[in-house]
Amino acid sequence: MAVADAWGRIVRWLSFYAPSTGSVLRTMADREDVVILEQEIGVELPDDLHDWWSVCGGTGNSAFAEIIPPFYTPHGPQGALDAFRVQRKLWADAWDTPECGPDAGSAGNSYHPLWVPFAFDGLGDALVVDLRPGPLRGCVLEWDHERAEANGPEWRSITEMLEQIATALEERTKVRHCRPETTTDGRIDWRTS
């Protein structure tokens, strides 16, 4: 399984180079939480998100573990559901008619009900899995809450994202526009360039 392999590479790297970051990660999500999330959003989640949540349950007490560049911490399914509900409440007036293209990966100027937030930055922005139909279904978008927009895909899938992060950590190379470094207290710190 590609997701479990990539995640294992990330966790191994964190245990050696950034143990403070790695220590706040939960090892797996409760399967029932995934079922509840799917029932509430009304569509099935991509297999790779299921796979990731089978080995990563987010962080305990919404602690920060910014493993996804430049500064995103993974949600478990309960955190994703809570964040989804917040967006639904904030965008209630436009929920049924979002200002977004119809296909996965297309831009949006309001939150779309088929975006599932799976990572947070603590300031309102999120990484979302795009569940709209089309060949890019399951791609990863970055939701900017201040601009109220999401542009094209950051990654084509959760799998691609995790594989690129694992490689960047192991080889100390860039992913997107960030290079991994570590702090003296054992945390990962993505430096933009």
XYZ file of N, CA and C in Angstrom:
579
model
N 0.857 -1.179 0.000
C 0.000 0.000 0.000
C 0.900 1.237 0.000
N 0.766 2.058 -1.036
C 1.630 3.230 -1.232
C 1.498 4.244 -0.103
N 0.285 4.456 0.381
C 0.070 5.440 1.446
C 0.775 5.003 2.725
N 0.579 3.757 3.123
C 1.212 3.274 4.359
C 2.731 3.313 4.246
N 3.259 2.995 3.074
C 4.706 3.039 2.866
C 5.228 4.469 2.995
N 4.586 5.407 2.301
C 5.024 6.816 2.370
C 4.886 7.356 3.791
N 3.773 7.024 4.445
C 3.572 7.505 5.813
C 4.621 6.900 6.752
N 4.925 5.634 6.569
C 5.957 4.997 7.381
C 7.309 5.679 7.214
N 7.650 6.064 5.993
C 8.897 6.792 5.741
C 8.901 8.135 6.473
N 7.757 8.828 6.452
C 7.647 10.124 7.144
C 7.804 9.939 8.648
N 7.097 8.970 9.197
C 7.142 8.733 10.641
C 8.555 8.334 11.084
N 9.217 7.484 10.311
C 10.600 7.109 10.643
C 11.514 8.336 10.651
N 11.372 9.187 9.645
C 12.193 10.394 9.580
C 11.912 11.285 10.793
N 10.629 11.464 11.099
C 10.263 12.302 12.247
C 10.834 11.732 13.543
N 10.790 10.418 13.721
C 11.278 9.821 14.967
C 12.767 10.082 15.165
N 13.493 10.185 14.086
C 14.936 10.407 14.185
C 15.298 11.891 14.223
N 14.698 12.705 13.341
C 15.101 14.110 13.185
C 14.169 15.129 13.851
N 12.895 14.764 14.027
C 11.928 15.709 14.597
C 10.991 14.978 15.551
N 11.545 14.410 16.629
C 10.718 13.592 17.529
C 9.617 14.369 18.242
N 9.801 15.650 18.478
C 8.732 16.429 19.117
C 7.513 16.525 18.214
N 7.749 16.683 16.930
C 6.631 16.693 15.975
C 5.997 15.312 15.908
N 6.807 14.290 15.747
C 6.283 12.930 15.632
C 5.511 12.459 16.846
N 5.874 12.961 18.027
C 5.261 12.468 19.266
C 3.794 12.853 19.421
N 3.320 13.867 18.718
C 1.917 14.293 18.884
C 0.983 13.637 17.870
N 1.534 12.836 16.954
C 0.705 12.178 15.949
C 0.036 10.938 16.530
N -1.236 10.775 16.228
C -1.959 9.555 16.592
C -1.688 8.505 15.519
N -1.579 7.267 15.940
C -1.198 6.225 14.992
C -2.317 5.809 14.046
N -3.553 5.907 14.448
C -4.643 5.545 13.539
C -5.943 6.166 14.009
N -6.864 6.311 13.062
C -8.160 6.890 13.363
C -9.156 5.786 13.694
N -10.219 6.178 14.370
C -11.318 5.265 14.652
C -12.131 5.099 13.364
N -12.275 3.888 12.892
C -13.010 3.604 11.648
C -14.421 4.163 11.690
N -15.048 4.132 12.840
C -16.418 4.651 12.972
C -16.469 6.151 12.673
N -15.419 6.886 13.034
C -15.367 8.323 12.731
C -15.340 8.568 11.225
N -14.667 7.695 10.488
C -14.626 7.823 9.026
C -16.022 7.587 8.448
N -16.719 6.572 8.947
C -18.076 6.264 8.485
C -19.010 7.447 8.756
N -18.924 8.021 9.932
C -19.769 9.165 10.290
C -19.493 10.346 9.358
N -18.226 10.607 9.076
C -17.867 11.698 8.166
C -18.457 11.455 6.781
N -18.298 10.251 6.249
C -18.849 9.948 4.928
C -20.367 10.093 4.906
N -21.017 9.674 5.965
C -22.475 9.800 6.021
C -22.887 11.265 6.021
N -22.169 12.085 6.749
C -22.551 13.498 6.830
C -22.309 14.239 5.523
N -21.196 13.961 4.848
C -20.944 14.676 3.589
C -21.699 14.052 2.426
N -22.109 12.794 2.574
C -22.960 12.169 1.570
C -22.231 11.563 0.381
N -20.932 11.460 0.445
C -20.167 10.806 -0.620
C -19.050 9.979 -0.003
N -18.561 9.034 -0.786
C -17.474 8.180 -0.324
C -16.142 8.907 -0.471
N -15.300 8.742 0.514
C -13.970 9.343 0.487
C -13.040 8.522 -0.411
N -12.002 9.154 -0.956
C -11.038 8.409 -1.766
C -10.336 7.331 -0.936
N -9.954 6.252 -1.612
C -9.283 5.142 -0.935
C -8.017 5.600 -0.224
N -7.265 6.521 -0.840
C -6.005 6.902 -0.203
C -6.211 7.701 1.076
N -7.334 8.414 1.194
C -7.624 9.089 2.463
C -8.017 8.053 3.514
N -8.809 7.057 3.123
C -9.107 5.931 4.031
C -7.806 5.285 4.503
N -6.921 5.021 3.531
C -5.656 4.368 3.862
C -4.836 5.208 4.832
N -4.788 6.522 4.594
C -3.995 7.386 5.479
C -4.570 7.373 6.887
N -5.886 7.498 6.984
C -6.491 7.506 8.315
C -6.384 6.149 9.006
N -6.078 5.098 8.265
C -5.864 3.802 8.917
C -4.500 3.748 9.605
N -3.607 4.686 9.271
C -2.278 4.727 9.900
C -1.980 6.052 10.601
N -2.806 7.073 10.355
C -2.618 8.384 10.993
C -3.961 8.942 11.419
N -4.118 9.162 12.696
C -5.373 9.701 13.220
C -5.304 11.172 13.548
N -4.416 11.913 12.876
C -4.261 13.333 13.182
C -3.369 13.506 14.402
N -3.670 14.523 15.195
C -2.895 14.780 16.404
C -3.811 14.797 17.611
N -3.237 14.575 18.767
C -3.998 14.647 20.003
C -4.273 16.084 20.393
N -5.484 16.370 20.781
C -5.885 17.707 21.254
C -5.559 18.814 20.266
N -5.654 18.510 18.974
C -5.364 19.485 17.908
C -3.988 20.122 18.053
N -3.037 19.370 18.596
C -1.658 19.853 18.706
C -1.103 20.062 17.305
N -0.175 20.983 17.183
C 0.420 21.265 15.887
C 1.533 20.268 15.581
N 1.492 19.727 14.368
C 2.532 18.843 13.835
C 2.593 19.157 12.348
N 3.287 20.194 12.020
C 3.244 20.764 10.672
C 4.054 19.932 9.681
N 3.562 18.738 9.412
C 4.288 17.816 8.543
C 4.015 18.053 7.059
N 2.946 18.784 6.750
C 2.608 19.050 5.356
C 3.001 20.494 5.045
N 3.914 20.683 4.099
C 4.393 22.041 3.835
C 3.294 22.936 3.261
N 3.333 24.235 3.590
C 4.386 24.848 4.381
C 4.144 24.814 5.889
N 2.904 24.568 6.344
C 2.639 24.659 7.791
C 1.336 23.974 8.190
N 1.035 22.837 7.590
C -0.241 22.177 7.852
C -0.086 20.946 8.734
N -1.047 20.789 9.641
C -1.134 19.666 10.574
C -2.307 18.785 10.151
N -2.125 17.476 10.107
C -3.231 16.615 9.681
C -4.343 16.514 10.722
N -5.575 16.498 10.212
C -6.750 16.168 11.020
C -6.950 14.662 10.970
N -7.503 14.101 12.023
C -8.120 12.793 11.937
C -9.526 13.003 11.400
N -10.296 11.951 11.202
C -11.635 12.124 10.644
C -12.574 12.948 11.530
N -12.457 12.856 12.844
C -13.316 13.669 13.711
C -12.959 15.148 13.565
N -11.674 15.473 13.519
C -11.250 16.848 13.298
C -11.690 17.362 11.941
N -11.629 16.485 10.927
C -12.090 16.855 9.586
C -13.586 17.149 9.601
N -14.354 16.331 10.302
C -15.800 16.554 10.391
C -16.092 17.857 11.123
N -15.402 18.109 12.211
C -15.608 19.367 12.943
C -15.297 20.572 12.050
N -14.182 20.505 11.312
C -13.804 21.610 10.421
C -14.802 21.757 9.274
N -15.298 20.643 8.752
C -16.312 20.667 7.701
C -17.583 21.365 8.206
N -17.989 21.039 9.418
C -19.193 21.660 9.995
C -19.016 23.166 10.187
N -17.822 23.584 10.562
C -17.545 25.021 10.699
C -17.711 25.705 9.344
N -17.139 25.115 8.301
C -17.267 25.713 6.962
C -18.721 25.747 6.517
N -19.458 24.681 6.789
C -20.873 24.647 6.405
C -21.645 25.765 7.097
N -21.326 26.025 8.339
C -21.997 27.104 9.065
C -21.584 28.472 8.523
N -20.284 28.658 8.282
C -19.795 29.944 7.768
C -20.329 30.255 6.371
N -20.503 29.223 5.550
C -20.918 29.398 4.158
C -22.368 28.973 3.927
N -23.192 29.020 4.955
C -24.577 28.545 4.853
C -25.338 29.207 3.702
N -25.124 30.504 3.497
C -25.866 31.217 2.442
C -25.483 30.764 1.035
N -24.283 30.272 0.864
C -23.811 29.863 -0.470
C -23.607 28.348 -0.567
N -24.004 27.594 0.457
C -23.700 26.165 0.509
C -24.275 25.407 -0.691
N -25.497 25.727 -1.074
C -26.136 25.004 -2.176
C -25.742 25.533 -3.554
N -25.151 26.722 -3.600
C -24.748 27.318 -4.879
C -23.355 27.934 -4.752
N -22.341 27.101 -4.515
C -20.989 27.638 -4.331
C -20.439 28.255 -5.616
N -19.604 29.264 -5.448
C -18.953 29.921 -6.585
C -17.685 29.149 -6.932
N -17.888 27.989 -7.508
C -16.791 27.084 -7.832
C -17.083 26.408 -9.160
N -16.013 26.048 -9.853
C -16.184 25.254 -11.057
C -16.799 23.911 -10.718
N -17.403 23.252 -11.709
C -18.095 21.994 -11.434
C -17.175 20.787 -11.273
N -15.963 20.871 -11.811
C -15.079 19.710 -11.821
C -14.026 19.782 -10.724
N -13.649 18.622 -10.227
C -12.565 18.531 -9.240
C -11.318 19.201 -9.787
N -10.674 19.964 -8.916
C -9.446 20.663 -9.293
C -9.664 22.059 -9.825
N -10.914 22.405 -10.153
C -11.172 23.760 -10.644
C -11.248 24.725 -9.471
N -10.984 25.994 -9.774
C -10.921 27.031 -8.736
C -12.289 27.290 -8.113
N -12.247 27.886 -6.920
C -13.473 28.263 -6.244
C -13.295 29.537 -5.450
N -14.371 30.326 -5.384
C -14.365 31.569 -4.613
C -15.364 31.540 -3.471
N -15.766 30.355 -3.094
C -16.523 30.102 -1.877
C -16.248 28.649 -1.528
N -16.542 28.264 -0.309
C -16.271 26.894 0.101
C -17.256 25.950 -0.584
N -16.760 24.826 -1.060
C -17.616 23.857 -1.754
C -17.976 22.719 -0.798
N -19.247 22.274 -0.822
C -19.661 21.189 0.072
C -18.981 19.849 -0.194
N -18.283 19.724 -1.316
C -17.567 18.482 -1.599
C -16.065 18.618 -1.367
N -15.684 19.573 -0.546
C -14.302 19.697 -0.096
C -14.239 19.215 1.349
N -13.359 18.277 1.606
C -13.201 17.745 2.961
C -11.854 18.216 3.507
N -11.882 19.053 4.556
C -10.626 19.538 5.135
C -9.919 18.417 5.897
N -8.682 18.131 5.525
C -7.947 17.056 6.193
C -6.695 17.571 6.897
N -6.393 18.868 6.762
C -5.240 19.450 7.450
C -5.526 20.923 7.719
N -4.958 21.436 8.802
C -5.229 22.814 9.216
C -3.933 23.543 9.533
N -4.024 24.888 9.504
C -2.843 25.693 9.843
C -3.021 26.451 11.156
N -4.184 26.371 11.777
C -4.436 27.057 13.036
C -4.921 28.490 12.868
N -4.954 28.992 11.625
C -5.371 30.368 11.366
C -6.577 30.445 10.426
N -7.139 29.299 10.071
C -8.327 29.286 9.235
C -8.143 28.714 7.842
N -6.900 28.588 7.396
C -6.663 27.966 6.093
C -6.650 26.447 6.260
N -6.852 25.749 5.148
C -6.928 24.293 5.220
C -6.479 23.666 3.912
N -6.035 22.427 4.007
C -5.890 21.592 2.831
C -7.135 20.728 2.765
N -7.717 20.631 1.570
C -8.954 19.883 1.390
C -8.786 18.855 0.288
N -9.489 17.746 0.448
C -9.611 16.766 -0.617
C -10.850 17.160 -1.416
N -10.682 17.287 -2.724
C -11.761 17.717 -3.615
C -12.522 16.486 -4.101
N -13.796 16.390 -3.711
C -14.621 15.241 -4.067
C -15.619 15.546 -5.181
N -15.437 16.694 -5.849
C -16.282 16.961 -7.012
C -15.944 15.936 -8.095
N -16.849 15.713 -9.034
C -16.581 14.723 -10.076
C -15.494 15.193 -11.042
N -14.967 14.238 -11.794
C -13.980 14.549 -12.814
C -12.702 13.774 -12.603
N -11.783 13.875 -13.568
C -10.546 13.097 -13.498
C -9.652 13.465 -12.315
N -9.811 14.655 -11.752
C -8.983 15.059 -10.615
C -9.673 14.828 -9.271
N -10.777 14.080 -9.267
C -11.444 13.778 -7.992
C -10.418 13.157 -7.037
N -10.351 13.697 -5.819
C -9.388 13.229 -4.833
C -8.131 14.081 -4.773
N -8.069 15.133 -5.599
C -6.894 16.002 -5.559
C -6.913 16.860 -4.291
N -5.781 17.463 -3.994
C -5.617 18.294 -2.799
C -5.578 19.758 -3.210
N -6.462 20.549 -2.605
C -6.499 21.991 -2.814
C -6.128 22.694 -1.527
N -5.633 23.918 -1.644
C -5.367 24.752 -0.473
C -6.459 25.815 -0.406
N -7.236 25.789 0.692
C -8.306 26.753 0.924
C -7.740 27.928 1.707
N -7.819 29.118 1.120
C -7.373 30.349 1.769
C -8.616 31.071 2.271
N -8.818 31.060 3.580
C -10.058 31.633 4.123
C -10.096 33.150 4.017
N -8.960 33.830 4.068
C -8.966 35.285 3.980
C -9.354 35.769 2.586
N -8.888 35.078 1.576
C -9.242 35.428 0.194
C -10.517 34.725 -0.260
N -10.969 33.771 0.546
C -12.129 32.945 0.204
C -11.924 32.322 -1.175
N -10.809 31.579 -1.298
C -10.541 30.964 -2.589
C -9.682 29.712 -2.455
N -9.845 28.888 -3.445
C -8.958 27.747 -3.662
C -8.647 27.751 -5.148
N -7.379 27.625 -5.468
C -6.978 27.601 -6.869
C -6.727 26.161 -7.291
N -5.935 25.960 -8.296
C -5.686 24.617 -8.812
C -5.078 23.686 -7.795
N -5.006 22.418 -8.138
C -4.510 21.410 -7.206
C -3.060 21.624 -6.777
N -2.818 21.378 -5.502
C -1.456 21.355 -4.974
C -0.835 19.990 -5.261
N -1.657 18.938 -5.136
C -1.254 17.571 -5.440
C -2.435 16.872 -6.101
N -2.153 15.871 -6.900
C -3.212 15.127 -7.588
C -3.926 14.147 -6.654
N -3.289 13.829 -5.513
C -3.886 12.869 -4.583
C -3.173 12.947 -3.233
N -3.778 12.338 -2.238
C -3.140 12.186 -0.934
C -1.862 11.361 -1.089
N -1.932 10.315 -1.900
C -0.761 9.468 -2.125
C 0.407 10.270 -2.673
N 0.158 11.063 -3.711
C 1.220 11.876 -4.295
C 1.798 12.836 -3.265
N 0.938 13.461 -2.475
C 1.383 14.399 -1.449
C 2.321 13.707 -0.453
N 1.896 12.565 0.076
C 2.705 11.866 1.078
C 4.019 11.370 0.501
N 3.986 10.853 -0.728
C 5.232 10.389 -1.353
C 6.214 11.538 -1.559
N 5.727 12.696 -1.996
C 6.611 13.844 -2.199
C 7.174 14.361 -0.876
N 6.358 14.365 0.166
C 6.842 14.799 1.481
C 7.905 13.828 1.986
N 7.648 12.528 1.880
C 8.622 11.529 2.346
C 9.956 11.689 1.630
N 9.911 11.858 0.334
C 11.145 12.026 -0.441
C 11.863 13.310 -0.059
N 11.118 14.402 0.100
C 11.736 15.684 0.487
C 12.415 15.576 1.850
N 11.784 14.878 2.783
C 12.391 14.709 4.103
C 13.662 13.873 4.015
N 13.581 12.742 3.352
C 14.725 11.837 3.270
C 15.910 12.440 2.521
N 15.605 13.198 1.478
C 16.671 13.752 0.644
C 16.971 15.222 0.956
N 16.201 15.777 1.906
C 16.341 17.199 2.267
C 16.243 18.085 1.024
N 15.227 17.788 0.215
C 14.962 18.548 -1.000
C 13.632 19.270 -0.857
N 13.314 20.089 -1.829
C 12.072 20.859 -1.794
C 10.869 20.008 -2.173
N 9.755 20.370 -1.572
C 8.441 19.926 -2.020
C 7.606 21.205 -2.082
N 6.929 21.383 -3.218
C 6.316 22.677 -3.514
C 7.419 23.730 -3.421
N 7.302 24.698 -2.577
C 8.327 25.751 -2.464
C 9.012 25.719 -1.092
N 9.039 24.553 -0.471
C 9.547 24.444 0.895
C 10.621 23.370 1.025
N 11.554 23.644 1.902
C 12.628 22.698 2.217
C 12.523 22.373 3.718
N 12.664 21.076 4.074
C 12.536 20.712 5.491
C 13.793 21.028 6.290
N 13.580 21.590 7.453
C 14.644 21.780 8.435
C 14.075 21.353 9.783
N 14.934 21.276 10.773
C 14.462 20.933 12.112
C 14.933 21.987 13.098
N 14.163 22.121 14.172
C 14.503 23.072 15.224
C 15.303 22.352 16.310
N 15.909 23.113 17.183
C 16.705 22.521 18.258
C 15.844 21.729 19.244
N 14.539 22.032 19.294
C 13.665 21.272 20.194
C 12.980 20.094 19.496
N 13.478 19.705 18.312
C 13.000 18.492 17.664
C 11.713 18.613 16.881
N 11.492 19.751 16.264
C 10.289 19.950 15.442
C 10.685 20.159 13.989
N 9.774 19.761 13.115
C 9.995 20.024 11.702
C 9.634 21.482 11.422
N 10.393 22.087 10.534
C 10.178 23.488 10.172
C 10.388 23.603 8.664
N 9.305 23.772 7.925
C 9.402 23.915 6.474
C 9.790 25.349 6.154
N 10.904 25.523 5.497
C 11.380 26.848 5.107
C 10.991 27.135 3.662
N 10.356 28.274 3.454
C 9.962 28.657 2.104
C 11.126 29.339 1.394
N 11.152 29.155 0.098
C 12.213 29.803 -0.685
C 11.709 30.138 -2.072
